[in-house]
mmCIF file with all atom_site columns, C-alpha atoms in Angstrom:
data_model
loop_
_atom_site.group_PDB
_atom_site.id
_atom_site.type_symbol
_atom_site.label_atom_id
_atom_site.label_alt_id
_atom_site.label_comp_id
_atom_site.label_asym_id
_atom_site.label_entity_id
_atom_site.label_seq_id
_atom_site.pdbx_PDB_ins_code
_atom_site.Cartn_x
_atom_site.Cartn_y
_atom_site.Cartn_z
_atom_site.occupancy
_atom_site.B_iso_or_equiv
_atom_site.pdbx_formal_charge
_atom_site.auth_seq_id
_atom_site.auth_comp_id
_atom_site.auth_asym_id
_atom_site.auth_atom_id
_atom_site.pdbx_PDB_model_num
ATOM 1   C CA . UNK A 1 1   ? -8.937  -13.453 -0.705  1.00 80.00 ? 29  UNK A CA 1
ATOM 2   C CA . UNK A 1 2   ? -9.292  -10.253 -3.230  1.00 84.00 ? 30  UNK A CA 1
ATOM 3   C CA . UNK A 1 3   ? -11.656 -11.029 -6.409  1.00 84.00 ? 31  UNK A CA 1
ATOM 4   C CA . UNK A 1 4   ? -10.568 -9.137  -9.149  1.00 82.00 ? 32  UNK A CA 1
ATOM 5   C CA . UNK A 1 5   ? -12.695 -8.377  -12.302 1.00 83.00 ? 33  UNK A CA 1
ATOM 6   C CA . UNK A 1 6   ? -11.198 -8.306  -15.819 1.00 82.00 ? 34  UNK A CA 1
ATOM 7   C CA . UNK A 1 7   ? -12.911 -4.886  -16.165 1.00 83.00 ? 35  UNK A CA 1
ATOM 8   C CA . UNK A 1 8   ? -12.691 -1.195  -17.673 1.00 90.00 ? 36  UNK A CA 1
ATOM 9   C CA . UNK A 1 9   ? -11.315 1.498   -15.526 1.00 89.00 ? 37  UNK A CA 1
ATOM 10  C CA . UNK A 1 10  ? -11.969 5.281   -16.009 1.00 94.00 ? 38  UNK A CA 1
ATOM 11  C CA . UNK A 1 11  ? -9.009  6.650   -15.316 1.00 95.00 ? 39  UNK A CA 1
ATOM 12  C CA . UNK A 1 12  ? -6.978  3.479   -15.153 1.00 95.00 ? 40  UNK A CA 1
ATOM 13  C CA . UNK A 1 13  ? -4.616  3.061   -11.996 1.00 96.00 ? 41  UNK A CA 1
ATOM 14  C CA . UNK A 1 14  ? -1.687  4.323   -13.280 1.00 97.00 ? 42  UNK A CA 1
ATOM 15  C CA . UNK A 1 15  ? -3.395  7.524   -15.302 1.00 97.00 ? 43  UNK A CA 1
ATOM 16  C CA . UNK A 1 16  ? -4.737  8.312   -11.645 1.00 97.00 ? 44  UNK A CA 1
ATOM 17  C CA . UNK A 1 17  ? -1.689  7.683   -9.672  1.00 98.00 ? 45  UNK A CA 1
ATOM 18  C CA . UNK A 1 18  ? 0.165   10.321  -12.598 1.00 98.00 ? 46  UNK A CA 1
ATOM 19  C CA . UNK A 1 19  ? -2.100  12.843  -11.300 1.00 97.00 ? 47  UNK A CA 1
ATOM 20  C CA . UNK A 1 20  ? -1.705  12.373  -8.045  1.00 97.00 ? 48  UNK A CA 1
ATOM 21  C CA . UNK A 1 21  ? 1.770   12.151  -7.282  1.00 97.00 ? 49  UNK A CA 1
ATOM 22  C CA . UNK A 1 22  ? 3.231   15.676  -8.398  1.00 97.00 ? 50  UNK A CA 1
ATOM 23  C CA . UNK A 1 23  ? 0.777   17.404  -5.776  1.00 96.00 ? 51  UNK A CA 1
ATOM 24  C CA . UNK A 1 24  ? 1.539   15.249  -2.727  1.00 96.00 ? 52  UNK A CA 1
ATOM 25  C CA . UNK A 1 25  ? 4.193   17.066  0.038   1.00 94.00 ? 53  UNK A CA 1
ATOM 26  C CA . UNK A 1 26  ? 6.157   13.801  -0.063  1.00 95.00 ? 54  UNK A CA 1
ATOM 27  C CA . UNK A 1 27  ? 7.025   13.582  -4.140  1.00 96.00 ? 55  UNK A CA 1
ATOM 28  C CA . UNK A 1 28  ? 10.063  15.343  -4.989  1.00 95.00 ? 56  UNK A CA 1
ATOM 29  C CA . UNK A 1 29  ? 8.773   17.872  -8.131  1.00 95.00 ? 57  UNK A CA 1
ATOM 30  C CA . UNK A 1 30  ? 5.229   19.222  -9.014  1.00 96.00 ? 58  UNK A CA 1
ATOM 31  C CA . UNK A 1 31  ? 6.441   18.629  -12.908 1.00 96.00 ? 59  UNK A CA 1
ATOM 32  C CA . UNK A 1 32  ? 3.936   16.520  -14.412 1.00 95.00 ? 60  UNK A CA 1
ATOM 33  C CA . UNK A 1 33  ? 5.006   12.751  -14.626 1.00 96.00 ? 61  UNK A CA 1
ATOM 34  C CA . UNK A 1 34  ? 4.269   9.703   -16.311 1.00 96.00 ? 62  UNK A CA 1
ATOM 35  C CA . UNK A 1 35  ? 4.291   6.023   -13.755 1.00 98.00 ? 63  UNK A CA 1
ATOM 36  C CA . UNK A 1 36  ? 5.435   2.710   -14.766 1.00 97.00 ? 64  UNK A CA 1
ATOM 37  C CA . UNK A 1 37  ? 3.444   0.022   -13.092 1.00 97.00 ? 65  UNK A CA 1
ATOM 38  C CA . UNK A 1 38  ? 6.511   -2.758  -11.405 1.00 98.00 ? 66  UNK A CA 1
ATOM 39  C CA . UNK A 1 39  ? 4.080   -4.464  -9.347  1.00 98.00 ? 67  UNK A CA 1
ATOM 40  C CA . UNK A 1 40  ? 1.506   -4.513  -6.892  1.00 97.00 ? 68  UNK A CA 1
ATOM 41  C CA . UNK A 1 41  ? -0.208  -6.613  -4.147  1.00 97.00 ? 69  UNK A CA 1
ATOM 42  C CA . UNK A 1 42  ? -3.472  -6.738  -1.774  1.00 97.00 ? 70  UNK A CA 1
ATOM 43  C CA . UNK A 1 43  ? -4.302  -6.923  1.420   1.00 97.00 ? 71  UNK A CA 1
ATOM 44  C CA . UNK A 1 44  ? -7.902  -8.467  2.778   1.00 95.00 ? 72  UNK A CA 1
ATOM 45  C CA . UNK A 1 45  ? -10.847 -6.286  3.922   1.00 93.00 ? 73  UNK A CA 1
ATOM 46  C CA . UNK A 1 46  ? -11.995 -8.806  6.610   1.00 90.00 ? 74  UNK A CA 1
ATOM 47  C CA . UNK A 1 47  ? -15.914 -6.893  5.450   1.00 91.00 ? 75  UNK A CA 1
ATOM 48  C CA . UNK A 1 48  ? -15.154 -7.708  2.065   1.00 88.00 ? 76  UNK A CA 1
ATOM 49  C CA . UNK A 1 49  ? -16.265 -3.963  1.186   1.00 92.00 ? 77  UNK A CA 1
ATOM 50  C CA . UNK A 1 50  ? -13.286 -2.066  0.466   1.00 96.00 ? 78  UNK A CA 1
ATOM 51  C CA . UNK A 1 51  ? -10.303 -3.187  -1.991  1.00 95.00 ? 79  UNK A CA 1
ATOM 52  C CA . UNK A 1 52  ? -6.691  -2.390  -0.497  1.00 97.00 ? 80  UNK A CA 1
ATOM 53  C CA . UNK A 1 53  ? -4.319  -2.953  -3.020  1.00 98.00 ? 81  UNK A CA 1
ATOM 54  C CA . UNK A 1 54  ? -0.300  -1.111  -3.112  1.00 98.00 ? 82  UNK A CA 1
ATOM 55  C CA . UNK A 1 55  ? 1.031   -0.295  -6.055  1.00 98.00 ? 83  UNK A CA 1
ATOM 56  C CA . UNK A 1 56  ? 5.316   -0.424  -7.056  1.00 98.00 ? 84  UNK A CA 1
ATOM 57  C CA . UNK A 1 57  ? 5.945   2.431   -9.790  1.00 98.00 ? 85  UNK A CA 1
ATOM 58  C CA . UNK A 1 58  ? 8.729   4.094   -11.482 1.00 98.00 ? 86  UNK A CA 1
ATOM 59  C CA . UNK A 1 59  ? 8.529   7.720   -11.693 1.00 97.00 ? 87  UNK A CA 1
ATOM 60  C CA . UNK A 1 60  ? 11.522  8.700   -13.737 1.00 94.00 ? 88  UNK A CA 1
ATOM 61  C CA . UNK A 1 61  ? 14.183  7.628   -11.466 1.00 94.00 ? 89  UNK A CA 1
ATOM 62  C CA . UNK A 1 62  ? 12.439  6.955   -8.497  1.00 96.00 ? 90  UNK A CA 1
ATOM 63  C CA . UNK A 1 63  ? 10.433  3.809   -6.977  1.00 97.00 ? 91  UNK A CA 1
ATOM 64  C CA . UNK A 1 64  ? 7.556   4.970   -5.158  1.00 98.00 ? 92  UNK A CA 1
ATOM 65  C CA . UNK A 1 65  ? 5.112   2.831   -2.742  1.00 98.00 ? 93  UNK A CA 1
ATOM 66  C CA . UNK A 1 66  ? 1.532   3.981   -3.446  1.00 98.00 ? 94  UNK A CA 1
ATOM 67  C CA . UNK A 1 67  ? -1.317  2.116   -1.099  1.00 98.00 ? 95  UNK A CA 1
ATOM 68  C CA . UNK A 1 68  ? -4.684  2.788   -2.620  1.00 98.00 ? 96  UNK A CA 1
ATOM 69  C CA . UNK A 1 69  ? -8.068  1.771   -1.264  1.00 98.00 ? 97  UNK A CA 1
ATOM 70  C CA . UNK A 1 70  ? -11.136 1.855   -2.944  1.00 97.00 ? 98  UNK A CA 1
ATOM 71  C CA . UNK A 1 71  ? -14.633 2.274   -2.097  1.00 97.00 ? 99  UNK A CA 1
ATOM 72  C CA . UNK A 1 72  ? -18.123 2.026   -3.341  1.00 95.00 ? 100 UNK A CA 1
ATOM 73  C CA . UNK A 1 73  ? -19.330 5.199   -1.769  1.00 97.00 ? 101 UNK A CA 1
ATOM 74  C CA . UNK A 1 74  ? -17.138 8.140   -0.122  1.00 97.00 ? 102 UNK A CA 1
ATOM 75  C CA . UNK A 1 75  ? -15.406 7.653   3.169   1.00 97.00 ? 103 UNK A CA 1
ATOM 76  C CA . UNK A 1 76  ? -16.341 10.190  5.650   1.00 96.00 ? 104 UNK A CA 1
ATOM 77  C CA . UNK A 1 77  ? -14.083 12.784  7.127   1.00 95.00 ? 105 UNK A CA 1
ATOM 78  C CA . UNK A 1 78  ? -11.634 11.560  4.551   1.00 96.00 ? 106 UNK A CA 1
ATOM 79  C CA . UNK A 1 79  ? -11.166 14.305  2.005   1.00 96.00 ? 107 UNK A CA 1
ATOM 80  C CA . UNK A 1 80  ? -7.920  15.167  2.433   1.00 96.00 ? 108 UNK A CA 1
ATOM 81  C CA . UNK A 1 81  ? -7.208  11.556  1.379   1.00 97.00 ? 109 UNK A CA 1
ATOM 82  C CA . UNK A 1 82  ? -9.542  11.353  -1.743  1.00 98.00 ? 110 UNK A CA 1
ATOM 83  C CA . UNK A 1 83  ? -7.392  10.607  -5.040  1.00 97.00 ? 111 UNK A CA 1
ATOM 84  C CA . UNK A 1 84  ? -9.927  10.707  -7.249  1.00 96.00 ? 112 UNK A CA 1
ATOM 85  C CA . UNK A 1 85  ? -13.391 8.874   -8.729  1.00 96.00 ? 113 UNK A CA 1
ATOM 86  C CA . UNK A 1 86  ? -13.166 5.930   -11.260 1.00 96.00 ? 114 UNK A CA 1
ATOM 87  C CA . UNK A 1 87  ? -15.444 4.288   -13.296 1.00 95.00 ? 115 UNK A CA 1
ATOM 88  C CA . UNK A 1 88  ? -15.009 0.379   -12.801 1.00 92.00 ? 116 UNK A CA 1
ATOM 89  C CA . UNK A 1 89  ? -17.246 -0.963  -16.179 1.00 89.00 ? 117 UNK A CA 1
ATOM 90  C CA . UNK A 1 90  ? -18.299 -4.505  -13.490 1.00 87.00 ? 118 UNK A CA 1
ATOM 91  C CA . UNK A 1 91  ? -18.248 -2.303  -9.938  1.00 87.00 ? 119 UNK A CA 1
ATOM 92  C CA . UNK A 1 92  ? -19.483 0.846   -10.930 1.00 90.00 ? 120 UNK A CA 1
ATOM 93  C CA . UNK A 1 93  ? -18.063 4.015   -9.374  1.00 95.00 ? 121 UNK A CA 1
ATOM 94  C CA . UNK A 1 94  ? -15.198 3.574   -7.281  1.00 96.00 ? 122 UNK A CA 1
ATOM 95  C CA . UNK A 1 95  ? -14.000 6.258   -4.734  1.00 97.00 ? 123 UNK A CA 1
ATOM 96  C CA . UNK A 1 96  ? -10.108 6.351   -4.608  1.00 98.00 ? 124 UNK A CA 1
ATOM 97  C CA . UNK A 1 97  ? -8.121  7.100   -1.241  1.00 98.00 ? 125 UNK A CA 1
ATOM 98  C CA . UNK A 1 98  ? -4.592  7.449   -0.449  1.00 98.00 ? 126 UNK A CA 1
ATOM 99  C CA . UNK A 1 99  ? -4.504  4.227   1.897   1.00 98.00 ? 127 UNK A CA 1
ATOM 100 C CA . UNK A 1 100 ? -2.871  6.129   4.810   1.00 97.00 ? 128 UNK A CA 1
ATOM 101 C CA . UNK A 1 101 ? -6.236  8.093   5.481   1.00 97.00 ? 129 UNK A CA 1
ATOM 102 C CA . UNK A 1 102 ? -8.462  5.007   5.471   1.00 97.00 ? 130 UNK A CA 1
ATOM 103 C CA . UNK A 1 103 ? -8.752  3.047   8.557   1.00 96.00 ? 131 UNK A CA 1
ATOM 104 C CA . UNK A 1 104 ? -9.578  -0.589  6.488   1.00 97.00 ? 132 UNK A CA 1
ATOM 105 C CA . UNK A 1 105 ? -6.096  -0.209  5.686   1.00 97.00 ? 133 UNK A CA 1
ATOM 106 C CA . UNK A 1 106 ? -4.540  0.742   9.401   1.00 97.00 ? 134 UNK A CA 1
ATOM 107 C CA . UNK A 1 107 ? -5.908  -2.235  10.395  1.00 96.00 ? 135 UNK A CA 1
ATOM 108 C CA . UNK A 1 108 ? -4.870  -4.568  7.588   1.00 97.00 ? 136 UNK A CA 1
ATOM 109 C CA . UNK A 1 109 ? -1.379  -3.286  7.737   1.00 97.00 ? 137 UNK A CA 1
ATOM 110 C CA . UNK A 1 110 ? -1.272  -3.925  11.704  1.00 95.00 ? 138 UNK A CA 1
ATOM 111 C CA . UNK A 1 111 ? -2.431  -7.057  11.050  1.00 95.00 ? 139 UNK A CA 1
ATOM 112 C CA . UNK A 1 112 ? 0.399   -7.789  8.693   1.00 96.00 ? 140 UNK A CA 1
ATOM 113 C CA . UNK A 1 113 ? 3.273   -6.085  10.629  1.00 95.00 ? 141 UNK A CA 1
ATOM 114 C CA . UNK A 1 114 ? 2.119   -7.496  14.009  1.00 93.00 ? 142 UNK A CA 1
ATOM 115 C CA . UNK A 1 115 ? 0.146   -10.689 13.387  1.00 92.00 ? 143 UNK A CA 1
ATOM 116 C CA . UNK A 1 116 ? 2.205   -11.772 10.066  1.00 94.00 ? 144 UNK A CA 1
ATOM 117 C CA . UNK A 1 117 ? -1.296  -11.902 8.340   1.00 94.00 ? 145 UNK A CA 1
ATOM 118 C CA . UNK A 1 118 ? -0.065  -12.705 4.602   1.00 95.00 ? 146 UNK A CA 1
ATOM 119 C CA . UNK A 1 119 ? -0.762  -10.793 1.849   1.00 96.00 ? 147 UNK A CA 1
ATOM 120 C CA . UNK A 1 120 ? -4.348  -11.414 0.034   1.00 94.00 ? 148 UNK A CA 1
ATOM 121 C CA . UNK A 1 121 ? -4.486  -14.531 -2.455  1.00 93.00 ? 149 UNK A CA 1
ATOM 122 C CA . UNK A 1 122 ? -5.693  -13.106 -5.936  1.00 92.00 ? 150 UNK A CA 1
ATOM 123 C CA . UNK A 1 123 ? -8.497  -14.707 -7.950  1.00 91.00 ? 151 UNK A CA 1
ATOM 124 C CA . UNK A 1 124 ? -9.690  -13.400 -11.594 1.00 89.00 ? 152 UNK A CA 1
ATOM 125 C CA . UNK A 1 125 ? -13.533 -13.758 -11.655 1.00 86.00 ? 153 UNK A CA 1
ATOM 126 C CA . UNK A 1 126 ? -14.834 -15.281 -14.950 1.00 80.00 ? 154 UNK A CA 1
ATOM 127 C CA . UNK A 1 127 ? -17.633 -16.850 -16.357 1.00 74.00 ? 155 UNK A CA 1
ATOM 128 C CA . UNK A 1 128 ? -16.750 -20.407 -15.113 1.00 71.00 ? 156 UNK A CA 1
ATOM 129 C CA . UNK A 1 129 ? -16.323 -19.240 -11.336 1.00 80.00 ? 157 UNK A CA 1
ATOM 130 C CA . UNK A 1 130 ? -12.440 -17.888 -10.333 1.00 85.00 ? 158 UNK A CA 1
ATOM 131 C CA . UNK A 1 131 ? -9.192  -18.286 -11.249 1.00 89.00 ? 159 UNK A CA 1
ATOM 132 C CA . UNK A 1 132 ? -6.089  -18.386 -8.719  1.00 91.00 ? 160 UNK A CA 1
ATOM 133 C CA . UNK A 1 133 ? -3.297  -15.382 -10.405 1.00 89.00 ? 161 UNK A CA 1
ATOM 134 C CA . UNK A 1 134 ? 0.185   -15.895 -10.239 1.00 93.00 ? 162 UNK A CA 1
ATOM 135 C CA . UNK A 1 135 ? 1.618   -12.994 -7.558  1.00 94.00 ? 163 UNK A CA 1
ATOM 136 C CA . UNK A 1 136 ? 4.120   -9.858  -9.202  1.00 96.00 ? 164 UNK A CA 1
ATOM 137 C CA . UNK A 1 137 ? 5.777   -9.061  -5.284  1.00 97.00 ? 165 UNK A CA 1
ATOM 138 C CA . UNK A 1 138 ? 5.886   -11.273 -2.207  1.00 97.00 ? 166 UNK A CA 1
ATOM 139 C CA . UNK A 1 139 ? 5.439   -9.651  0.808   1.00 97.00 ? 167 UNK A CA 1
ATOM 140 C CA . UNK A 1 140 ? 6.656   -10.772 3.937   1.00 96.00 ? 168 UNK A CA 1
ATOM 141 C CA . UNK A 1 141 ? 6.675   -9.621  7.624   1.00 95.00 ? 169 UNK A CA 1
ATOM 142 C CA . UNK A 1 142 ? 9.279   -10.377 10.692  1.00 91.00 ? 170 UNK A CA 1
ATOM 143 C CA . UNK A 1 143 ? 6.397   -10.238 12.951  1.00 88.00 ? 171 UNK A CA 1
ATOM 144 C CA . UNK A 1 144 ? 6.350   -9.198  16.580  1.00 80.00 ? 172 UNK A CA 1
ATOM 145 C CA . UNK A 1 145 ? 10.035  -8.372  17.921  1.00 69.00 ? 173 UNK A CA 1
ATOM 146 C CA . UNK A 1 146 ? 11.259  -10.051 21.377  1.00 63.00 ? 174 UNK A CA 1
ATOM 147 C CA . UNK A 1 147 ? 10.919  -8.278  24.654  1.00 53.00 ? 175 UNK A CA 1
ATOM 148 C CA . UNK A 1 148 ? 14.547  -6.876  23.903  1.00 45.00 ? 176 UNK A CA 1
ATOM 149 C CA . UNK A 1 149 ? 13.668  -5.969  20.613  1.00 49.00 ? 177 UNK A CA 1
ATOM 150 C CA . UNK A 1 150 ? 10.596  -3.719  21.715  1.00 50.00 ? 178 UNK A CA 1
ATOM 151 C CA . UNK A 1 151 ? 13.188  -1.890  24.768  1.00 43.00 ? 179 UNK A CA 1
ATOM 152 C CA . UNK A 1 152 ? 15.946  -1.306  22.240  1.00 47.00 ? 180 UNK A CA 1
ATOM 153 C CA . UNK A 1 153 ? 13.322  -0.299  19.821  1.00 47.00 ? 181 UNK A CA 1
ATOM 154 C CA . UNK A 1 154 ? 14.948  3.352   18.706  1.00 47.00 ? 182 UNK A CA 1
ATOM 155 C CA . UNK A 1 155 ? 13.308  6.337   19.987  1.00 46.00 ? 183 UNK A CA 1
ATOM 156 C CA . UNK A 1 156 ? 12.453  7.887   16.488  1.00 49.00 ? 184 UNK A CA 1
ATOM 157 C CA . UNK A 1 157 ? 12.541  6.450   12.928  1.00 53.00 ? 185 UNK A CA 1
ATOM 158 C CA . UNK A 1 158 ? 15.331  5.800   10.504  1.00 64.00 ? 186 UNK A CA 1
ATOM 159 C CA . UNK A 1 159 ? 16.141  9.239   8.806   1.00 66.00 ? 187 UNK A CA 1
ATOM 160 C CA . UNK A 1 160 ? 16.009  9.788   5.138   1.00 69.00 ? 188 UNK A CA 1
ATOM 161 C CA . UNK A 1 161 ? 12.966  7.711   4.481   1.00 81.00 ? 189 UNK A CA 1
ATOM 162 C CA . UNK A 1 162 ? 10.383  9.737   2.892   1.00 89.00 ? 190 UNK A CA 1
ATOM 163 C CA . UNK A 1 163 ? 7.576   8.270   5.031   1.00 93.00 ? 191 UNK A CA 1
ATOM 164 C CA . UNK A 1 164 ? 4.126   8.572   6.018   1.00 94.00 ? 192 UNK A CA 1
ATOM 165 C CA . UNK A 1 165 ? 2.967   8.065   9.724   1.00 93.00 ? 193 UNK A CA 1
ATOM 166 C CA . UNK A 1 166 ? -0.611  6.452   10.897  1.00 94.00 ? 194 UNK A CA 1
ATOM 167 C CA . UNK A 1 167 ? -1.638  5.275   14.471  1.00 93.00 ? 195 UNK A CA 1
ATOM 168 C CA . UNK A 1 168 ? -3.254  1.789   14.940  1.00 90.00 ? 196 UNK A CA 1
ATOM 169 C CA . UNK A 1 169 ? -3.939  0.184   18.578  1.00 87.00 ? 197 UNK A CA 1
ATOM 170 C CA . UNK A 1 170 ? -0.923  1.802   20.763  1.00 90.00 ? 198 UNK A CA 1
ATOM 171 C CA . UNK A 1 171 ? 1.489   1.531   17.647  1.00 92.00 ? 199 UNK A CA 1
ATOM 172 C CA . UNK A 1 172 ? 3.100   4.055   15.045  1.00 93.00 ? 200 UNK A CA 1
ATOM 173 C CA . UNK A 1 173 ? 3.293   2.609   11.624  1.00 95.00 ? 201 UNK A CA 1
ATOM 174 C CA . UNK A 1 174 ? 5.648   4.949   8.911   1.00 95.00 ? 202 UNK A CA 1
ATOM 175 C CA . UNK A 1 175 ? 4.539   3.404   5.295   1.00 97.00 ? 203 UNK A CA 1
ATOM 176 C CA . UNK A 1 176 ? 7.797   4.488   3.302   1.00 96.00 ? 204 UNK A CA 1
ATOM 177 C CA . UNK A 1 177 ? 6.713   6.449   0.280   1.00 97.00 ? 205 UNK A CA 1
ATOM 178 C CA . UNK A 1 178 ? 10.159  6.109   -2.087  1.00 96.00 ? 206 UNK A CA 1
ATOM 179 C CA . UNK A 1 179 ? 11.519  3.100   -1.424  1.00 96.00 ? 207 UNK A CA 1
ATOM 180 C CA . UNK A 1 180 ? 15.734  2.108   -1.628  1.00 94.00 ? 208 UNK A CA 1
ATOM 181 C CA . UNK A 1 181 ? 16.241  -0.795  -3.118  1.00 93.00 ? 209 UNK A CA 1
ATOM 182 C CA . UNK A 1 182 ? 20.270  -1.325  -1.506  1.00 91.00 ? 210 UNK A CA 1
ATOM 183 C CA . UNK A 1 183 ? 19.223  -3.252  1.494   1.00 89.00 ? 211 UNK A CA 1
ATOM 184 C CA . UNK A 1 184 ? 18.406  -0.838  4.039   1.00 90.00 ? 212 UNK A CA 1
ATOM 185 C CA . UNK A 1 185 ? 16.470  -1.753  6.807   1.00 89.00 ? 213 UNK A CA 1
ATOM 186 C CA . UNK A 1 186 ? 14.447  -0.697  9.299   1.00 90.00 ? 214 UNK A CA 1
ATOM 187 C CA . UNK A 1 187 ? 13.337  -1.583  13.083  1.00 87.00 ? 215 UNK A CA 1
ATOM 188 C CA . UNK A 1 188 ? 11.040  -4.695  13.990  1.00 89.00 ? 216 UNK A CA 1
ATOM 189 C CA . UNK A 1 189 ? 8.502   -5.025  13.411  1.00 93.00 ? 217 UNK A CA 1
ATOM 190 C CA . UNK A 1 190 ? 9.068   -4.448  9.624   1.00 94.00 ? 218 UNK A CA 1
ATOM 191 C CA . UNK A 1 191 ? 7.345   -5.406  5.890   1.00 97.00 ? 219 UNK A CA 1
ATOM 192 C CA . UNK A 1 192 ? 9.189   -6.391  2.849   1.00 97.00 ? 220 UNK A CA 1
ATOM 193 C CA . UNK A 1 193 ? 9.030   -7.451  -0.233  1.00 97.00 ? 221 UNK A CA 1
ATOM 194 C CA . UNK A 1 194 ? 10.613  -8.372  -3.417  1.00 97.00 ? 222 UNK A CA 1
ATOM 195 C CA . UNK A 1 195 ? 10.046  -8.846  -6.846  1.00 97.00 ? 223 UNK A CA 1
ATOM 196 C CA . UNK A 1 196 ? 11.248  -10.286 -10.415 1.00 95.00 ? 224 UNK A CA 1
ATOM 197 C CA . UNK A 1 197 ? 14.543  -7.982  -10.980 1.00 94.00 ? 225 UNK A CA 1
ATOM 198 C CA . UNK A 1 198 ? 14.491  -7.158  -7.054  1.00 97.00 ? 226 UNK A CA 1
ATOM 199 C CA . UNK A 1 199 ? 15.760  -10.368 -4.824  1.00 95.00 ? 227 UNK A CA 1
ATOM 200 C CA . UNK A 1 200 ? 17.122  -8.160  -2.119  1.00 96.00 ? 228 UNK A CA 1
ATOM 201 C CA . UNK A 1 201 ? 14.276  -7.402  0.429   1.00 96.00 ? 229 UNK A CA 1
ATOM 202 C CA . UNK A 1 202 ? 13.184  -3.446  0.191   1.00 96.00 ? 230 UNK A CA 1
ATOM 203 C CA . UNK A 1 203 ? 11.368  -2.085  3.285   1.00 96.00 ? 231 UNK A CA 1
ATOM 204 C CA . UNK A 1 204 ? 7.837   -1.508  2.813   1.00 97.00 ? 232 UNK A CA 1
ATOM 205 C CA . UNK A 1 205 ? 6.875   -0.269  6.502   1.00 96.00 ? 233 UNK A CA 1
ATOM 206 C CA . UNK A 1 206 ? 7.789   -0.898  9.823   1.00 94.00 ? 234 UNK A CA 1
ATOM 207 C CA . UNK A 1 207 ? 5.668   -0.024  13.350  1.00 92.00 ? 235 UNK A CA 1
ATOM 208 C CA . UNK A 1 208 ? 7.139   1.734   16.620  1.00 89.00 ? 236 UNK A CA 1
ATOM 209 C CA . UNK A 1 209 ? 5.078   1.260   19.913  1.00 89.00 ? 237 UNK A CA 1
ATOM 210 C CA . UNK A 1 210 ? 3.549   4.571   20.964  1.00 86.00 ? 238 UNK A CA 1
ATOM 211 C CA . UNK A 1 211 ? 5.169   4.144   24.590  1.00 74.00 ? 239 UNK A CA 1
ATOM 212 C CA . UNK A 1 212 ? 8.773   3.492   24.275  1.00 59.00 ? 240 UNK A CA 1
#
């Protein structure tokens, strides 16, 4: 379950995520750009202490995946990662990673890839207690592959993804940074999702065993 707050952010997501995307090695220019927000979901922090929610955007013509963590003080050794600070007007500050340098998120994305563990139910906190929000993406997961599945598993990923890579208990997991939206897929076990506009499945992630 993620508890969301009907607060102020300083920058807001989508100011931040601007910023951010013309200086990553992955984006396609360094020209300034502008994001359109298409949807989002979250995944659960079994602690409960750090917020894991990915972000759908436009950026001109592209559709870019952006998994974002956040934290209530900095994550050590994870620099390289940080996005930027925001003020949250009910949390306080927030610290802002690129998900794929935070290790809450490894695990939560294992967890859906490998276990099928659903995406996080979202409640808006108010006065009165918490109310259940209607979701903008489902997410779903194939799960664990069949013996054959793991041995014919290819030896290297799909090309022409622009992807990012993370390790998690014996398994390679590329998060696909701009996503196609034509039906592509990718090897078991995989992540999907779609959305209003978007009824054919686009490939969010998929995981490789490290010993194939």
């Amino acid at each position: 379950m993620a508890l969301i707050y009907d607060a102020e952010l300083r920058p807001g997501k989508m100011e931040l995520i601007s910023g951010w995307l013309p200086g990553t090695w992955w984006f396609p220019s360094t020209d300034p750009v502008t994001v359109r927000k298409v949807a989002s979901f979250r995944f659960d922090d079994p602690e409960g202490e750090v917020g894991i929610e990915t972000h759908i955007v436009e950026a001109g013509s592209l559709l870019v995946q952006v998994p974002l963590t956040y934290r209530g003080a900095p994550l050590a050794g994870a620099e390289e990662f940080l996005i930027n600070e925001m003020e949250h007007s009910v949390l306080g500050r927030r610290w802002v990673y690129d998900a794929l340098g935070d290790p809450v998120y490894a695990r939560a994305l294992e967890a859906a890839l490998l276990s099928r563990q659903p995406q996080a139910a979202q409640y808006l906190a108010n006065d009165g207690g918490r109310e259940l929000m209607s979701e903008t993406m489902q997410v779903a997961s194939t799960g664990m592959p069949d013996g054959a599945g793991l041995v014919d598993a290819p030896a290297s990923d799909p090309e022409g993804w622009a992807t990012s890579v993370l390790t998690e208990g014996g398994w390679e997991f590329s998060v696909v940074r701009l996503l196609d939206v034509d039906g592509r897929t990718a090897p078991d076990p995989s992540l999907t999702a779609t959305w209003e506009g978007q009824e054919i499945p686009v490939v969010l992630a998929w995981g490789l065993p490290l010993e194939r």
